[in-house]
Amino acid sequence: MSTPQNQAAWLNKADSPLEVRDAPLPTAGPGEIVVMNAAIAINPVDWHMQDHGIFVQQWPTILGCDVAGEVFEVGSGVDRFQKGDRVIGHSTPFPNGRPSDGAFALYTIVSADKASILPNHISFTDAVVVPFAVESAVCALSVKEPGPCMPGVFTPALGLPLPSLEGHISSIKKTLVVYGASASTGAMVTQLATAAGITVIAISGSHNFDLAKQCGAAQVFDHKDASLVEKIVAAVKNLNADFVGIFDAISIPETFERDLEILKALGGGHLAGTHPPPTENLPSNIHVGMIFAYSDITAPVYRDFVTGALQSGKLKCLPPPTMVGKGLEYIDEALKMCKAGVSATKLVVEL
Ligand SMILES: NC(=O)c1ccc[n+]([C@@H]2O[C@H](COP(=O)([O-])OP(=O)(O)OC[C@H]3O[C@@H](n4cnc5c(N)ncnc54)[C@H](OP(=O)(O)O)[C@@H]3O)[C@@H](O)[C@H]2O)c1
């Protein structure tokens, strides 16, 4: 059989369109698999990397953090996967820095620790919304210390349990507020926190209340409501549980201002942002930090939780995908759409 030809949507330099052309066929190293991609998803970090070249260590490069497809090759030491398995995976062009680790290609290297078998009843295009959101959500919920890959990032110490396939652990009695539960990261934090037995009070646009509830939120409030802060504070107090803090998926000045008002009214807590929260003049009972979506702590979640939870419906492919097109040529357009902003969806390109 002839060797397949890989192709990729290459980024040659910052602030330029992607160029589709041949790429070396990657080889799986120890602990890695090569995935033949059937679908890839777009995340905001991709257009940030395209525009500004942030995190890029080698030019030209290949971007993209989410793949779904079939295992093409299995590296040494990997016993969870076989050639032909249907999988989803979080591909890591950063921090690894190798173009072969970018999703925007026909073949991508993925660490076996960041991949999960995909149940047969779920399509690649639905499931590809899951992996990078899982990485982000687990890092937001469960990481306690700054990761080794980005020294100096002040990781929020939410220190909550990992999600579990067993039923809700009602004895946990903890409450988390998720600001932006219709965002990809916010929806996944809501799902995984709920699966760890934590009660989520969510904030989203009123048109997305159903989505937040599907993700497991106990109550949802409209981010445009002028009384949002008072309503969230009352809802948290009514639960009479241990208030952990806020995961803010949006992390802009307007949301940070409200986060801090909520935390002050509730006697303090943690604020985990997707961008750096303000650190000036904070009361000592408020602890803030920015998540960094890459950690070894996620490995047991991909290994022990994702497949079974997708199988049982405990983990849903939310927010749902919006299909942009079929072929690597559509990725550039998808990046522009992502930069323009989406609501309660993740942009997906089929390959
Ligand atoms: N630090 C890290 O490691 C890390 C990891 C992942 C993502 N991120 C960053 O996290 C951010 C979110 O990423 P994502 O993929 O979750 O985003 P996304 O899915 O593209 O977010 C879209 C959602 O944002 C909501 N939104 C926009 N403006 C809002 C506002 N003013 N108030 C409340 N909600 C608002 C919209 O909600 P409605 O339509 O309901 O109004 C929409 O559903 C991005 O900036 C991304 O770069 C950082």
mmCIF file of C-alpha atoms and ligand atoms in Angstrom:
data_model
loop_
_atom_site.group_PDB
_atom_site.id
_atom_site.type_symbol
_atom_site.label_atom_id
_atom_site.label_comp_id
_atom_site.label_asym_id
_atom_site.label_seq_id
_atom_site.Cartn_x
_atom_site.Cartn_y
_atom_site.Cartn_z
ATOM 1 C CA MET A 1 0.000 0.000 0.000
ATOM 2 C CA SER A 2 1.366 3.451 -0.873
ATOM 3 C CA THR A 3 2.234 5.917 1.911
ATOM 4 C CA PRO A 4 -0.526 8.484 2.385
ATOM 5 C CA GLN A 5 0.283 12.118 1.641
ATOM 6 C CA ASN A 6 -0.300 14.537 4.500
ATOM 7 C CA GLN A 7 -1.500 18.069 3.886
ATOM 8 C CA ALA A 8 -1.892 20.961 6.307
ATOM 9 C CA ALA A 9 -3.202 24.510 6.496
ATOM 10 C CA TRP A 10 0.142 26.179 7.244
ATOM 11 C CA LEU A 11 0.651 29.517 8.982
ATOM 12 C CA ASN A 12 3.808 30.959 7.396
ATOM 13 C CA LYS A 13 3.996 34.122 9.538
ATOM 14 C CA ALA A 14 1.818 36.054 11.973
ATOM 15 C CA ASP A 15 -1.140 38.000 10.615
ATOM 16 C CA SER A 16 -1.347 36.113 7.323
ATOM 17 C CA PRO A 17 -3.841 33.674 5.780
ATOM 18 C CA LEU A 18 -3.272 29.950 6.107
ATOM 19 C CA GLU A 19 -1.813 28.160 3.093
ATOM 20 C CA VAL A 20 -2.878 24.607 2.271
ATOM 21 C CA ARG A 21 0.021 22.513 1.008
ATOM 22 C CA ASP A 22 1.833 19.229 1.587
ATOM 23 C CA ALA A 23 3.206 18.414 5.027
ATOM 24 C CA PRO A 24 5.430 15.596 6.317
ATOM 25 C CA LEU A 25 3.504 12.529 7.477
ATOM 26 C CA PRO A 26 4.008 12.557 11.268
ATOM 27 C CA THR A 27 5.353 9.561 13.153
ATOM 28 C CA ALA A 28 4.084 8.583 16.604
ATOM 29 C CA GLY A 29 6.775 8.793 19.284
ATOM 30 C CA PRO A 30 6.619 7.031 22.663
ATOM 31 C CA GLY A 31 3.289 7.705 24.371
ATOM 32 C CA GLU A 32 1.792 9.243 21.231
ATOM 33 C CA ILE A 33 -0.704 8.359 18.530
ATOM 34 C CA VAL A 34 -1.134 9.768 15.040
ATOM 35 C CA VAL A 35 -4.752 10.588 14.231
ATOM 36 C CA MET A 36 -6.120 10.660 10.670
ATOM 37 C CA ASN A 37 -8.433 13.610 11.170
ATOM 38 C CA ALA A 38 -12.071 13.457 10.124
ATOM 39 C CA ALA A 39 -12.983 16.765 11.787
ATOM 40 C CA ILE A 40 -11.200 19.628 13.530
ATOM 41 C CA ALA A 41 -12.635 22.435 15.668
ATOM 42 C CA ILE A 42 -11.717 26.102 15.944
ATOM 43 C CA ASN A 43 -10.969 27.805 19.270
ATOM 44 C CA PRO A 44 -10.335 31.509 20.006
ATOM 45 C CA VAL A 45 -6.670 30.759 20.804
ATOM 46 C CA ASP A 46 -6.205 29.717 17.144
ATOM 47 C CA TRP A 47 -7.000 33.149 15.729
ATOM 48 C CA HIS A 48 -4.968 34.811 18.486
ATOM 49 C CA MET A 49 -2.025 32.652 17.384
ATOM 50 C CA GLN A 50 -2.704 33.393 13.711
ATOM 51 C CA ASP A 51 -2.933 37.157 14.262
ATOM 52 C CA HIS A 52 -0.115 37.681 16.731
ATOM 53 C CA GLY A 53 2.110 34.607 16.481
ATOM 54 C CA ILE A 54 1.798 34.053 20.243
ATOM 55 C CA PHE A 55 3.058 30.673 21.519
ATOM 56 C CA VAL A 56 4.549 29.851 18.086
ATOM 57 C CA GLN A 57 8.019 28.384 18.491
ATOM 58 C CA GLN A 58 8.785 27.333 14.920
ATOM 59 C CA TRP A 59 7.807 28.837 11.525
ATOM 60 C CA PRO A 60 5.975 27.826 9.431
ATOM 61 C CA THR A 61 3.571 26.260 11.888
ATOM 62 C CA ILE A 62 0.307 24.343 12.074
ATOM 63 C CA LEU A 63 -2.358 25.528 14.531
ATOM 64 C CA GLY A 64 -5.354 23.778 16.080
ATOM 65 C CA CYS A 65 -6.179 22.076 19.389
ATOM 66 C CA ASP A 66 -9.119 19.728 18.665
ATOM 67 C CA VAL A 67 -9.153 16.598 16.492
ATOM 68 C CA ALA A 68 -11.537 13.717 15.876
ATOM 69 C CA GLY A 69 -10.741 10.814 13.589
ATOM 70 C CA GLU A 70 -9.200 7.358 13.367
ATOM 71 C CA VAL A 71 -5.958 6.208 14.921
ATOM 72 C CA PHE A 72 -3.444 5.853 12.084
ATOM 73 C CA GLU A 73 -0.362 4.895 14.080
ATOM 74 C CA VAL A 74 0.357 3.949 17.704
ATOM 75 C CA GLY A 75 3.638 4.840 19.392
ATOM 76 C CA SER A 76 5.568 2.638 21.804
ATOM 77 C CA GLY A 77 4.193 2.286 25.309
ATOM 78 C CA VAL A 78 0.616 3.030 24.243
ATOM 79 C CA ASP A 79 -1.773 0.180 25.038
ATOM 80 C CA ARG A 80 -5.123 1.998 25.146
ATOM 81 C CA PHE A 81 -5.405 2.509 21.377
ATOM 82 C CA GLN A 82 -5.147 0.450 18.208
ATOM 83 C CA LYS A 83 -4.921 1.459 14.576
ATOM 84 C CA GLY A 84 -8.444 2.161 13.303
ATOM 85 C CA ASP A 85 -9.944 3.166 16.672
ATOM 86 C CA ARG A 86 -12.328 6.134 16.549
ATOM 87 C CA VAL A 87 -10.901 8.810 18.855
ATOM 88 C CA ILE A 88 -11.053 12.431 19.922
ATOM 89 C CA GLY A 89 -7.970 14.250 21.147
ATOM 90 C CA HIS A 90 -6.562 17.517 22.398
ATOM 91 C CA SER A 91 -3.688 18.312 20.062
ATOM 92 C CA THR A 92 -1.001 20.570 21.488
ATOM 93 C CA PRO A 93 0.825 22.779 18.973
ATOM 94 C CA PHE A 94 1.631 24.777 22.092
ATOM 95 C CA PRO A 95 3.360 24.187 24.405
ATOM 96 C CA ASN A 96 4.988 21.407 22.351
ATOM 97 C CA GLY A 97 5.902 23.797 19.522
ATOM 98 C CA ARG A 98 6.042 21.092 16.811
ATOM 99 C CA PRO A 99 3.980 21.742 13.644
ATOM 100 C CA SER A 100 3.170 18.008 13.604
ATOM 101 C CA ASP A 101 1.068 18.549 16.770
ATOM 102 C CA GLY A 102 -1.343 21.025 15.146
ATOM 103 C CA ALA A 103 -4.886 19.933 14.322
ATOM 104 C CA PHE A 104 -5.173 21.807 11.013
ATOM 105 C CA ALA A 105 -3.818 18.900 8.973
ATOM 106 C CA LEU A 106 -4.934 15.543 7.626
ATOM 107 C CA TYR A 107 -2.707 13.739 10.179
ATOM 108 C CA THR A 108 -1.819 14.994 13.679
ATOM 109 C CA ILE A 109 0.275 13.709 16.575
ATOM 110 C CA VAL A 110 -1.705 13.547 19.839
ATOM 111 C CA SER A 111 -0.430 12.478 23.250
ATOM 112 C CA ALA A 112 -2.214 9.255 24.229
ATOM 113 C CA ASP A 113 -2.848 10.936 27.606
ATOM 114 C CA LYS A 114 -5.000 13.559 25.879
ATOM 115 C CA ALA A 115 -7.125 11.219 23.739
ATOM 116 C CA SER A 116 -10.254 9.136 24.315
ATOM 117 C CA ILE A 117 -12.079 6.430 22.386
ATOM 118 C CA LEU A 118 -15.217 7.852 20.752
ATOM 119 C CA PRO A 119 -18.395 5.758 21.116
ATOM 120 C CA ASN A 120 -19.750 4.586 17.744
ATOM 121 C CA HIS A 121 -23.054 6.431 18.023
ATOM 122 C CA ILE A 122 -21.383 9.863 18.157
ATOM 123 C CA SER A 123 -20.178 11.505 14.947
ATOM 124 C CA PHE A 124 -16.694 12.980 14.581
ATOM 125 C CA THR A 125 -18.172 16.399 13.798
ATOM 126 C CA ASP A 126 -20.229 16.429 17.018
ATOM 127 C CA ALA A 127 -17.476 15.048 19.239
ATOM 128 C CA VAL A 128 -14.655 17.313 18.085
ATOM 129 C CA VAL A 129 -16.103 20.145 20.229
ATOM 130 C CA VAL A 130 -15.115 18.208 23.363
ATOM 131 C CA PRO A 131 -11.325 17.694 23.854
ATOM 132 C CA PHE A 132 -9.803 21.198 24.266
ATOM 133 C CA ALA A 133 -12.843 22.232 26.307
ATOM 134 C CA VAL A 134 -12.167 19.252 28.601
ATOM 135 C CA GLU A 135 -8.521 20.306 28.985
ATOM 136 C CA SER A 136 -9.550 23.884 29.832
ATOM 137 C CA ALA A 137 -12.329 22.854 32.200
ATOM 138 C CA VAL A 138 -10.285 20.318 34.157
ATOM 139 C CA CYS A 139 -7.441 22.825 34.487
ATOM 140 C CA ALA A 140 -9.922 25.438 35.740
ATOM 141 C CA LEU A 141 -11.587 23.120 38.224
ATOM 142 C CA SER A 142 -8.865 20.872 39.548
ATOM 143 C CA VAL A 143 -5.380 22.319 39.084
ATOM 144 C CA LYS A 144 -3.904 23.680 42.284
ATOM 145 C CA GLU A 145 -0.405 24.726 41.283
ATOM 146 C CA PRO A 146 1.054 26.665 38.342
ATOM 147 C CA GLY A 147 1.942 24.313 35.479
ATOM 148 C CA PRO A 148 5.553 23.675 34.462
ATOM 149 C CA CYS A 149 5.000 24.818 30.891
ATOM 150 C CA MET A 150 4.278 28.443 31.651
ATOM 151 C CA PRO A 151 6.164 29.559 34.732
ATOM 152 C CA GLY A 152 4.642 32.559 36.415
ATOM 153 C CA VAL A 153 1.052 31.892 35.397
ATOM 154 C CA PHE A 154 -0.927 32.294 38.568
ATOM 155 C CA THR A 155 -3.217 29.296 38.411
ATOM 156 C CA PRO A 156 -6.405 29.583 40.442
ATOM 157 C CA ALA A 157 -6.573 27.141 43.301
ATOM 158 C CA LEU A 158 -10.126 25.877 42.885
ATOM 159 C CA GLY A 159 -8.776 22.404 43.729
ATOM 160 C CA LEU A 160 -12.143 20.726 43.071
ATOM 161 C CA PRO A 161 -12.538 16.968 42.460
ATOM 162 C CA LEU A 162 -12.219 15.453 38.987
ATOM 163 C CA PRO A 163 -15.501 14.437 37.314
ATOM 164 C CA SER A 164 -16.643 10.909 37.995
ATOM 165 C CA LEU A 165 -18.729 8.314 36.127
ATOM 166 C CA GLU A 166 -20.573 7.503 39.336
ATOM 167 C CA GLY A 167 -23.652 9.465 40.326
ATOM 168 C CA HIS A 168 -23.602 12.893 41.905
ATOM 169 C CA ILE A 169 -21.708 13.066 45.170
ATOM 170 C CA SER A 170 -24.297 15.065 47.057
ATOM 171 C CA SER A 171 -22.163 15.150 50.176
ATOM 172 C CA ILE A 172 -19.792 17.584 48.455
ATOM 173 C CA LYS A 173 -22.239 20.485 48.933
ATOM 174 C CA LYS A 174 -20.165 23.027 47.054
ATOM 175 C CA THR A 175 -21.396 25.809 44.792
ATOM 176 C CA LEU A 176 -19.578 27.288 41.807
ATOM 177 C CA VAL A 177 -20.716 30.265 39.720
ATOM 178 C CA VAL A 178 -19.945 29.924 35.991
ATOM 179 C CA TYR A 179 -19.933 33.243 34.135
ATOM 180 C CA GLY A 180 -20.434 32.511 30.429
ATOM 181 C CA ALA A 181 -22.028 29.062 30.550
ATOM 182 C CA SER A 182 -22.858 29.190 26.826
ATOM 183 C CA ALA A 183 -19.189 29.672 25.918
ATOM 184 C CA SER A 184 -17.354 26.493 25.034
ATOM 185 C CA THR A 185 -15.195 26.599 28.171
ATOM 186 C CA GLY A 186 -18.086 27.677 30.408
ATOM 187 C CA ALA A 187 -20.372 24.919 29.107
ATOM 188 C CA MET A 188 -17.691 22.283 29.773
ATOM 189 C CA VAL A 189 -16.865 23.641 33.237
ATOM 190 C CA THR A 190 -20.594 23.440 33.974
ATOM 191 C CA GLN A 191 -20.768 19.836 32.732
ATOM 192 C CA LEU A 192 -17.650 18.622 34.546
ATOM 193 C CA ALA A 193 -18.367 20.460 37.788
ATOM 194 C CA THR A 194 -21.847 18.935 37.797
ATOM 195 C CA ALA A 195 -20.323 15.516 37.103
ATOM 196 C CA ALA A 196 -18.079 16.029 40.143
ATOM 197 C CA GLY A 197 -21.122 16.695 42.334
ATOM 198 C CA ILE A 198 -20.783 20.490 42.498
ATOM 199 C CA THR A 199 -23.851 22.718 42.149
ATOM 200 C CA VAL A 200 -23.453 25.280 39.360
ATOM 201 C CA ILE A 201 -25.155 28.660 39.237
ATOM 202 C CA ALA A 202 -24.721 29.806 35.644
ATOM 203 C CA ILE A 203 -24.738 33.132 33.814
ATOM 204 C CA SER A 204 -25.426 33.322 30.058
ATOM 205 C CA GLY A 205 -27.486 35.190 27.492
ATOM 206 C CA SER A 206 -31.201 34.550 28.058
ATOM 207 C CA HIS A 207 -31.363 32.850 24.622
ATOM 208 C CA ASN A 208 -28.945 30.229 25.962
ATOM 209 C CA PHE A 209 -30.611 29.258 29.252
ATOM 210 C CA ASP A 210 -31.617 25.861 27.839
ATOM 211 C CA LEU A 211 -28.030 25.076 26.889
ATOM 212 C CA ALA A 212 -26.756 25.966 30.375
ATOM 213 C CA LYS A 213 -29.418 23.703 31.904
ATOM 214 C CA GLN A 214 -28.547 20.860 29.513
ATOM 215 C CA CYS A 215 -24.977 21.212 30.791
ATOM 216 C CA GLY A 216 -26.260 20.685 34.322
ATOM 217 C CA ALA A 217 -26.638 24.208 35.727
ATOM 218 C CA ALA A 218 -29.037 24.289 38.678
ATOM 219 C CA GLN A 219 -30.076 27.886 37.917
ATOM 220 C CA VAL A 220 -29.255 30.320 35.110
ATOM 221 C CA PHE A 221 -29.271 34.120 35.079
ATOM 222 C CA ASP A 222 -29.083 36.596 32.198
ATOM 223 C CA HIS A 223 -25.814 38.507 31.866
ATOM 224 C CA LYS A 224 -27.791 41.509 30.586
ATOM 225 C CA ASP A 225 -29.923 41.664 33.773
ATOM 226 C CA ALA A 226 -29.197 44.931 35.642
ATOM 227 C CA SER A 227 -29.751 43.085 38.945
ATOM 228 C CA LEU A 228 -27.466 40.189 38.017
ATOM 229 C CA VAL A 229 -25.108 40.602 40.965
ATOM 230 C CA GLU A 230 -27.912 40.714 43.544
ATOM 231 C CA LYS A 231 -29.652 37.703 41.959
ATOM 232 C CA ILE A 232 -26.493 35.587 41.914
ATOM 233 C CA VAL A 233 -25.674 36.478 45.515
ATOM 234 C CA ALA A 234 -29.203 35.540 46.623
ATOM 235 C CA ALA A 235 -29.150 32.265 44.651
ATOM 236 C CA VAL A 236 -25.809 31.223 46.172
ATOM 237 C CA LYS A 237 -26.931 32.123 49.707
ATOM 238 C CA ASN A 238 -30.184 30.173 49.274
ATOM 239 C CA LEU A 239 -28.257 26.989 48.488
ATOM 240 C CA ASN A 240 -26.633 27.109 51.904
ATOM 241 C CA ALA A 241 -23.593 25.234 50.580
ATOM 242 C CA ASP A 242 -19.856 25.950 50.576
ATOM 243 C CA PHE A 243 -19.310 28.717 47.977
ATOM 244 C CA VAL A 244 -16.089 28.003 46.067
ATOM 245 C CA GLY A 245 -15.969 30.967 43.723
ATOM 246 C CA ILE A 246 -16.416 31.898 40.070
ATOM 247 C CA PHE A 247 -15.151 30.504 36.785
ATOM 248 C CA ASP A 248 -15.301 33.397 34.319
ATOM 249 C CA ALA A 249 -15.170 32.095 30.730
ATOM 250 C CA ILE A 250 -15.529 35.594 29.285
ATOM 251 C CA SER A 251 -12.932 37.406 31.437
ATOM 252 C CA ILE A 252 -13.317 40.973 30.205
ATOM 253 C CA PRO A 253 -13.395 44.138 32.389
ATOM 254 C CA GLU A 254 -17.223 44.120 32.539
ATOM 255 C CA THR A 255 -17.387 40.513 33.791
ATOM 256 C CA PHE A 256 -14.443 40.908 36.187
ATOM 257 C CA GLU A 257 -16.169 43.908 37.783
ATOM 258 C CA ARG A 258 -19.282 41.841 38.452
ATOM 259 C CA ASP A 259 -17.250 38.829 39.591
ATOM 260 C CA LEU A 260 -15.575 40.935 42.262
ATOM 261 C CA GLU A 261 -18.878 42.456 43.400
ATOM 262 C CA ILE A 262 -20.300 38.941 43.798
ATOM 263 C CA LEU A 263 -17.234 37.668 45.645
ATOM 264 C CA LYS A 264 -17.202 40.672 48.002
ATOM 265 C CA ALA A 265 -20.900 40.223 48.802
ATOM 266 C CA LEU A 266 -20.383 36.517 49.513
ATOM 267 C CA GLY A 267 -17.418 36.989 51.850
ATOM 268 C CA GLY A 268 -14.690 36.086 49.350
ATOM 269 C CA GLY A 269 -13.696 33.070 47.267
ATOM 270 C CA HIS A 270 -11.720 32.166 44.150
ATOM 271 C CA LEU A 271 -11.903 33.764 40.712
ATOM 272 C CA ALA A 272 -10.573 31.638 37.839
ATOM 273 C CA GLY A 273 -10.354 33.623 34.602
ATOM 274 C CA THR A 274 -9.559 32.602 31.037
ATOM 275 C CA HIS A 275 -7.602 35.884 30.840
ATOM 276 C CA PRO A 276 -5.699 37.558 33.707
ATOM 277 C CA PRO A 277 -8.093 39.006 36.317
ATOM 278 C CA PRO A 278 -7.272 42.335 38.005
ATOM 279 C CA THR A 279 -4.943 41.916 40.959
ATOM 280 C CA GLU A 280 -4.821 45.484 42.373
ATOM 281 C CA ASN A 281 -6.417 46.331 45.737
ATOM 282 C CA LEU A 282 -8.073 42.953 46.284
ATOM 283 C CA PRO A 283 -9.357 42.008 49.739
ATOM 284 C CA SER A 284 -7.284 39.188 51.235
ATOM 285 C CA ASN A 285 -10.238 36.761 51.066
ATOM 286 C CA ILE A 286 -10.437 36.965 47.242
ATOM 287 C CA HIS A 287 -7.957 34.813 45.317
ATOM 288 C CA VAL A 288 -7.631 35.371 41.574
ATOM 289 C CA GLY A 289 -5.770 33.637 38.768
ATOM 290 C CA MET A 290 -5.788 32.762 35.090
ATOM 291 C CA ILE A 291 -6.132 29.181 33.968
ATOM 292 C CA PHE A 292 -3.626 27.607 31.602
ATOM 293 C CA ALA A 293 -5.235 24.849 29.559
ATOM 294 C CA TYR A 294 -2.473 22.276 29.631
ATOM 295 C CA SER A 295 -1.728 19.953 32.516
ATOM 296 C CA ASP A 296 -0.850 16.345 33.290
ATOM 297 C CA ILE A 297 -3.788 16.339 35.697
ATOM 298 C CA THR A 298 -6.200 15.853 32.771
ATOM 299 C CA ALA A 299 -4.886 12.373 31.815
ATOM 300 C CA PRO A 300 -7.258 10.355 34.077
ATOM 301 C CA VAL A 301 -10.216 12.332 32.711
ATOM 302 C CA TYR A 302 -9.482 11.386 29.078
ATOM 303 C CA ARG A 303 -8.649 7.812 30.172
ATOM 304 C CA ASP A 304 -11.360 7.005 32.719
ATOM 305 C CA PHE A 305 -14.193 9.502 32.231
ATOM 306 C CA VAL A 306 -14.690 10.866 28.704
ATOM 307 C CA THR A 307 -15.573 7.665 26.800
ATOM 308 C CA GLY A 308 -17.939 6.267 29.423
ATOM 309 C CA ALA A 309 -19.536 9.644 30.029
ATOM 310 C CA LEU A 310 -20.113 10.190 26.291
ATOM 311 C CA GLN A 311 -21.523 6.658 26.072
ATOM 312 C CA SER A 312 -23.982 7.221 28.915
ATOM 313 C CA GLY A 313 -24.891 10.784 27.960
ATOM 314 C CA LYS A 314 -23.415 12.209 31.136
ATOM 315 C CA LEU A 315 -21.018 14.175 28.921
ATOM 316 C CA LYS A 316 -22.684 15.903 25.974
ATOM 317 C CA CYS A 317 -21.078 17.380 22.878
ATOM 318 C CA LEU A 318 -21.998 20.944 23.836
ATOM 319 C CA PRO A 319 -22.129 23.649 22.704
ATOM 320 C CA PRO A 320 -23.126 22.003 19.399
ATOM 321 C CA PRO A 321 -20.970 22.381 16.293
ATOM 322 C CA THR A 322 -21.593 24.741 13.403
ATOM 323 C CA MET A 323 -20.217 23.193 10.219
ATOM 324 C CA VAL A 324 -18.173 25.639 8.161
ATOM 325 C CA GLY A 325 -17.265 23.343 5.262
ATOM 326 C CA LYS A 326 -15.356 20.255 4.189
ATOM 327 C CA GLY A 327 -11.634 20.553 3.501
ATOM 328 C CA LEU A 328 -8.574 22.295 4.926
ATOM 329 C CA GLU A 329 -9.354 25.326 2.715
ATOM 330 C CA TYR A 330 -12.311 26.193 4.988
ATOM 331 C CA ILE A 331 -10.197 26.645 8.112
ATOM 332 C CA ASP A 332 -9.154 30.223 7.296
ATOM 333 C CA GLU A 333 -12.812 31.239 6.892
ATOM 334 C CA ALA A 334 -13.673 29.449 10.150
ATOM 335 C CA LEU A 335 -10.948 31.398 11.974
ATOM 336 C CA LYS A 336 -12.450 34.679 10.727
ATOM 337 C CA MET A 337 -15.909 33.572 11.929
ATOM 338 C CA CYS A 338 -14.491 32.663 15.338
ATOM 339 C CA LYS A 339 -12.777 36.057 15.639
ATOM 340 C CA ALA A 340 -16.074 37.803 14.760
ATOM 341 C CA GLY A 341 -17.663 35.950 17.712
ATOM 342 C CA VAL A 342 -20.002 33.006 18.110
ATOM 343 C CA SER A 343 -22.867 32.253 20.482
ATOM 344 C CA ALA A 344 -23.287 28.813 22.015
ATOM 345 C CA THR A 345 -21.508 26.901 19.285
ATOM 346 C CA LYS A 346 -18.069 25.720 18.209
ATOM 347 C CA LEU A 347 -17.006 26.077 14.577
ATOM 348 C CA VAL A 348 -16.062 22.769 12.969
ATOM 349 C CA VAL A 349 -14.431 21.856 9.655
ATOM 350 C CA GLU A 350 -14.855 18.354 8.255
ATOM 351 C CA LEU A 351 -11.898 16.773 6.494
HETATM 352 N N1 LIG B 1 -6.367 30.628 29.490
HETATM 353 C C1 LIG B 1 -6.663 29.513 28.833
HETATM 354 O O1 LIG B 1 -5.991 28.491 28.979
HETATM 355 C C2 LIG B 1 -7.876 29.479 27.937
HETATM 356 C C3 LIG B 1 -8.403 28.246 27.502
HETATM 357 C C4 LIG B 1 -9.535 28.253 26.688
HETATM 358 C C5 LIG B 1 -10.099 29.464 26.306
HETATM 359 N N2 LIG B 1 -9.540 30.636 26.709
HETATM 360 C C6 LIG B 1 -10.144 31.940 26.359
HETATM 361 O O2 LIG B 1 -11.422 31.924 26.977
HETATM 362 C C7 LIG B 1 -12.319 32.736 26.241
HETATM 363 C C8 LIG B 1 -13.583 31.915 25.999
HETATM 364 O O3 LIG B 1 -13.297 30.866 25.087
HETATM 365 P P1 LIG B 1 -14.482 29.961 24.567
HETATM 366 O O4 LIG B 1 -13.967 29.066 23.526
HETATM 367 O O5 LIG B 1 -15.204 29.404 25.736
HETATM 368 O O6 LIG B 1 -15.386 31.117 23.915
HETATM 369 P P2 LIG B 1 -16.665 31.047 22.986
HETATM 370 O O7 LIG B 1 -17.323 29.716 23.031
HETATM 371 O O8 LIG B 1 -16.268 31.572 21.656
HETATM 372 O O9 LIG B 1 -17.587 32.141 23.728
HETATM 373 C C9 LIG B 1 -18.770 32.542 23.112
HETATM 374 C C10 LIG B 1 -19.776 32.944 24.189
HETATM 375 O O10 LIG B 1 -19.329 34.134 24.841
HETATM 376 C C11 LIG B 1 -20.471 34.704 25.436
HETATM 377 N N3 LIG B 1 -20.246 36.144 25.684
HETATM 378 C C12 LIG B 1 -19.681 37.025 24.841
HETATM 379 N N4 LIG B 1 -19.679 38.258 25.429
HETATM 380 C C13 LIG B 1 -20.236 38.121 26.663
HETATM 381 C C14 LIG B 1 -20.506 39.004 27.755
HETATM 382 N N5 LIG B 1 -20.188 40.310 27.684
HETATM 383 N N6 LIG B 1 -21.076 38.496 28.872
HETATM 384 C C15 LIG B 1 -21.374 37.186 28.955
HETATM 385 N N7 LIG B 1 -21.168 36.299 27.957
HETATM 386 C C16 LIG B 1 -20.602 36.766 26.827
HETATM 387 C C17 LIG B 1 -21.597 34.469 24.470
HETATM 388 O O11 LIG B 1 -22.710 34.214 25.301
HETATM 389 P P3 LIG B 1 -24.240 34.512 24.905
HETATM 390 O O12 LIG B 1 -24.368 34.228 23.448
HETATM 391 O O13 LIG B 1 -24.989 33.559 25.790
HETATM 392 O O14 LIG B 1 -24.505 35.945 25.227
HETATM 393 C C18 LIG B 1 -21.126 33.254 23.646
HETATM 394 O O15 LIG B 1 -21.959 32.121 23.803
HETATM 395 C C19 LIG B 1 -11.585 33.145 24.961
HETATM 396 O O16 LIG B 1 -11.114 34.472 25.147
HETATM 397 C C20 LIG B 1 -10.420 32.170 24.891
HETATM 398 O O17 LIG B 1 -9.321 32.709 24.206
HETATM 399 C C21 LIG B 1 -8.442 30.679 27.511
#
